Coordinates of N, CA and C in Angstrom, one line a residue:
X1 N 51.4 -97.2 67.0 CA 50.9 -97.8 68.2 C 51.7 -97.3 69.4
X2 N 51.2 -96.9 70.7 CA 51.7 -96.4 71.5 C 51.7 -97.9 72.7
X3 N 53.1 -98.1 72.8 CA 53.0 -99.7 74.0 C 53.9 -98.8 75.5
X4 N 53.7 -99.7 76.2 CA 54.0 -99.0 77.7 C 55.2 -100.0 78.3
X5 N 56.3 -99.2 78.9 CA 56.9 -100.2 79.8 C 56.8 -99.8 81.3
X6 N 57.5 -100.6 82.2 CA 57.2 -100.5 83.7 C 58.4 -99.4 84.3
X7 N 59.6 -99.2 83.6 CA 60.6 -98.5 83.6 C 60.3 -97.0 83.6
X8 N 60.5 -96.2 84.0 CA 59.7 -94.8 84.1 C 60.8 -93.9 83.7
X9 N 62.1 -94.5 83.3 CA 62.8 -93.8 83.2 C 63.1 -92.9 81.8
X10 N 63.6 -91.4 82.3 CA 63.5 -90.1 81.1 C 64.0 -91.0 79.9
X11 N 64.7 -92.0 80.1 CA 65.5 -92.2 78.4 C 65.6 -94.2 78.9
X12 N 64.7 -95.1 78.4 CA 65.0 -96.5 78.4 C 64.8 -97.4 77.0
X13 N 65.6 -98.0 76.4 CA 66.0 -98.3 75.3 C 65.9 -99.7 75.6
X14 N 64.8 -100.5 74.3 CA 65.2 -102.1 74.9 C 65.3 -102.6 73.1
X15 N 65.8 -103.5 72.9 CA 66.4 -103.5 71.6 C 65.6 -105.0 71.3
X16 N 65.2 -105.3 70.3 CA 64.6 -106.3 69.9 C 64.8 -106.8 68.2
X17 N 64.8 -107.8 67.9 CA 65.0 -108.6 66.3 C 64.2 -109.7 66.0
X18 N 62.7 -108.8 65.8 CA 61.6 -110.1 65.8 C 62.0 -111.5 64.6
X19 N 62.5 -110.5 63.9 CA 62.4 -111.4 62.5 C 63.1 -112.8 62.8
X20 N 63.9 -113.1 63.4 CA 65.0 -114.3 64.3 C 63.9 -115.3 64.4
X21 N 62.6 -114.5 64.8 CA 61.8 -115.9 65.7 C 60.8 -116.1 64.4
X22 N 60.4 -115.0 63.9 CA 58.8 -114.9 62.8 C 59.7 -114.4 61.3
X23 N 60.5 -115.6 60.8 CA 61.0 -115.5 59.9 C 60.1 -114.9 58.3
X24 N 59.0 -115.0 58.7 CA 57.6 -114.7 57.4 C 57.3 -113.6 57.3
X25 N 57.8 -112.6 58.5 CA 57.3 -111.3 58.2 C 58.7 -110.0 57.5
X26 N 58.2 -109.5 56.3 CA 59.0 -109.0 55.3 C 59.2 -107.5 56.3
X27 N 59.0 -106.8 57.0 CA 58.8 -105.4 57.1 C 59.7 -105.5 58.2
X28 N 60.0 -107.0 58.7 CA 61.4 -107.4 59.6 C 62.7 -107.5 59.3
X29 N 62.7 -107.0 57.9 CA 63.9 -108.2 57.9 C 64.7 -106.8 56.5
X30 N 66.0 -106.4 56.1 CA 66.3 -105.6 55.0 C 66.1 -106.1 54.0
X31 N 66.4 -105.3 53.3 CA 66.3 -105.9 51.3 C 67.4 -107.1 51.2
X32 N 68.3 -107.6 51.8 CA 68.9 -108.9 51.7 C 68.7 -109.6 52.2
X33 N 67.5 -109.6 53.0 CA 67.0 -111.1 53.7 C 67.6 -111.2 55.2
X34 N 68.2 -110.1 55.6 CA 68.4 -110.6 57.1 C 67.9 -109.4 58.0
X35 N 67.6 -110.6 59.1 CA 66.6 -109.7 60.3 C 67.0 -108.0 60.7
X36 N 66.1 -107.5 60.9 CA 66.4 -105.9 61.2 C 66.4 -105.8 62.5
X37 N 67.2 -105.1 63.6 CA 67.3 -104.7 64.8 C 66.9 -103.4 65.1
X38 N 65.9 -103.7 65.7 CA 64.6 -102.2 66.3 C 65.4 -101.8 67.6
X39 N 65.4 -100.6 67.9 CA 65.8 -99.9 69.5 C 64.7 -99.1 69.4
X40 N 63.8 -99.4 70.6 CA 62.9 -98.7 71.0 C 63.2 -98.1 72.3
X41 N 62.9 -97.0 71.7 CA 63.5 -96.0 72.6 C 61.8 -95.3 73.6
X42 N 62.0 -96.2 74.7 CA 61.2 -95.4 76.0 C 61.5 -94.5 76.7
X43 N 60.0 -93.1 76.9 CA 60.8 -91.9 77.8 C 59.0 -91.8 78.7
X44 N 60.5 -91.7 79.8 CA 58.9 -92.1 80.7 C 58.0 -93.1 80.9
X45 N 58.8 -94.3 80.3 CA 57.6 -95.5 80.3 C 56.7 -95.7 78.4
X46 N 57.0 -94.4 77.7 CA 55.7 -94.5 76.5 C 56.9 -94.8 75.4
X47 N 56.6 -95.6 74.9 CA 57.2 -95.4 73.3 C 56.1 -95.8 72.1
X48 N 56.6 -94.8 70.7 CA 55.3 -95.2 69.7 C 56.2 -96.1 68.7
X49 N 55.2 -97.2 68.7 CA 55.9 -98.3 67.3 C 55.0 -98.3 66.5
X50 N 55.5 -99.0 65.2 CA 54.4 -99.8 64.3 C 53.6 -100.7 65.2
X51 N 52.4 -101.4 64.5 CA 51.7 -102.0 65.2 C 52.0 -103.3 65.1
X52 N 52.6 -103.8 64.3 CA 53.4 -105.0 64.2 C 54.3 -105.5 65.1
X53 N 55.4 -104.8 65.3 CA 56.5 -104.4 66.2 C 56.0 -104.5 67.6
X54 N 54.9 -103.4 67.5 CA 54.2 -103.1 69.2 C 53.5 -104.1 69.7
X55 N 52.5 -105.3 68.7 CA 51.7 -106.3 69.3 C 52.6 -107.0 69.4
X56 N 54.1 -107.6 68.9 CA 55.2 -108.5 69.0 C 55.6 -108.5 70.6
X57 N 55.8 -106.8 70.9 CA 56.2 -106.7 71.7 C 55.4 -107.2 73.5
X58 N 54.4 -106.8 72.8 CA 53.0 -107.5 74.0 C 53.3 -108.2 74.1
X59 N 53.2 -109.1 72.7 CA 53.1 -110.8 73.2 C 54.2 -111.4 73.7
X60 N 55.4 -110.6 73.3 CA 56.5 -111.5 74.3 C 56.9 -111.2 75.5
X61 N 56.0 -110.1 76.1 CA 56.3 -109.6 77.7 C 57.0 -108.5 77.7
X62 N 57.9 -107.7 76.4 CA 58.6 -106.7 76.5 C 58.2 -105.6 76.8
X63 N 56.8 -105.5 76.2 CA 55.9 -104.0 76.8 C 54.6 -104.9 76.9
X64 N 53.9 -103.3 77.7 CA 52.5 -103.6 78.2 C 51.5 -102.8 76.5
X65 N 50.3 -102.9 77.0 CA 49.6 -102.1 76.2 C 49.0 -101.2 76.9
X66 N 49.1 -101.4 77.9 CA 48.5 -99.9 78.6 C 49.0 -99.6 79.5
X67 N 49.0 -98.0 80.2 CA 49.8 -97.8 81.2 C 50.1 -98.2 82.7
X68 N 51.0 -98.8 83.0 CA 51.0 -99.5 84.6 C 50.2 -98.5 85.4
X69 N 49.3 -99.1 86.0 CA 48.2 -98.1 87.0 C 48.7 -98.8 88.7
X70 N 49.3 -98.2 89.6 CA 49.6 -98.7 90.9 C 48.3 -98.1 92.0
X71 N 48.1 -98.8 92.2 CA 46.7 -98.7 93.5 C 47.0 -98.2 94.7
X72 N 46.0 -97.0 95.0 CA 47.1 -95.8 96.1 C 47.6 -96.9 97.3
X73 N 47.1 -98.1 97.9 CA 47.2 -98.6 98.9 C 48.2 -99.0 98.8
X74 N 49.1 -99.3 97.7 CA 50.4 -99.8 97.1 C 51.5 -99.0 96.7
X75 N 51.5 -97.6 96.5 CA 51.8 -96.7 96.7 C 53.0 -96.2 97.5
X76 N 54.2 -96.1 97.6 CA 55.2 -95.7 98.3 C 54.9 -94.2 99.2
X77 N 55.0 -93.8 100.3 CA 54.7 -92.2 100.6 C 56.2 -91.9 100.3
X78 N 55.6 -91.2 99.9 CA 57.0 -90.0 99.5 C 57.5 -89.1 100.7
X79 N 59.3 -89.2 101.2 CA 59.5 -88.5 101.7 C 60.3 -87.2 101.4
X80 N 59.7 -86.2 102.4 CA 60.5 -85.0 101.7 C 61.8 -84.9 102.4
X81 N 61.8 -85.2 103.0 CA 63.1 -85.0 104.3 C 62.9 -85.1 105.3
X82 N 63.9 -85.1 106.4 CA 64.0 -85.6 107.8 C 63.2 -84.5 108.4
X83 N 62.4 -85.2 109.3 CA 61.1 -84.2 110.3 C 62.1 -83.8 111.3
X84 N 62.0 -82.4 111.6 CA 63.4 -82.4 112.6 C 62.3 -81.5 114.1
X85 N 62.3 -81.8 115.0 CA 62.1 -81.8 116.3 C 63.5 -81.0 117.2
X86 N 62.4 -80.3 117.6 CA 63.2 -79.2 118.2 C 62.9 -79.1 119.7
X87 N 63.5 -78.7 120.9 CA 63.5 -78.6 122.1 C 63.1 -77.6 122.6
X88 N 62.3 -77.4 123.2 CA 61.6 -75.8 124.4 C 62.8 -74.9 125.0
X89 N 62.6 -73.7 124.8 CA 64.0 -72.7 125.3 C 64.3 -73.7 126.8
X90 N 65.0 -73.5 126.8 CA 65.9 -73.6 128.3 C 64.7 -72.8 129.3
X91 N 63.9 -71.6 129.3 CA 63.8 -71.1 130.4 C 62.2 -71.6 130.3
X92 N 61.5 -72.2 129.2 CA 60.5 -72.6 128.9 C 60.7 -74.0 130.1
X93 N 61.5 -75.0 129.9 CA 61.9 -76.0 130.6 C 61.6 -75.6 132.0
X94 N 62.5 -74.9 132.5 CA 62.8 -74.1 134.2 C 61.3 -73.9 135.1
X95 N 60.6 -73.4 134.0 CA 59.2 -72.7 134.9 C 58.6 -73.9 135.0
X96 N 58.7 -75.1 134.1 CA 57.5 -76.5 134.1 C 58.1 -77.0 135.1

């Protein structure tokens, strides 16, 4: 299952141990009975889990299910750099 975070960043890691809360589910937890700790490793916002793991993750707020979509009006403009303004020769000035 592919779940989404709001983080965009090349490499974001969020670590989770469902089995703590949903002590019933076996595919959480090692062969001695205690909970397993998942790092899900986000790049760019995407990471692919199990589907178990990934709907867990929904439901507790940790990821989205689909990709954050920002609405152009919401949108930051992007700057490239400073607009730089420049002055008329000296002899351009003299004749006006």
């Amino acid at each position: 299952m592919r779940i989404y975070h709001d983080n965009q960043a090349e490499r974001f890691t969020v670590i989770v141990s469902p089995a703590v809360k949903h002590k019933n589910v076996m595919d959480w937890r090692n062969p001695g009975g205690a909970p397993k700790t998942f790092h899900v490793v986000f790049r760019y916002g995407t990471a692919e889990v199990d589907s178990n793991l990934g709907n867990y993750m929904v439901d507790e707020g940790l990821a989205n299910s689909s990709p954050l979509i920002v609405p152009e009006s919401v949108r930051a403009e992007v700057r490239k750099g400073p607009k730089l303004f420049t002055a008329p020769p000296v002899s351009a000035r003299k004749a006006a």
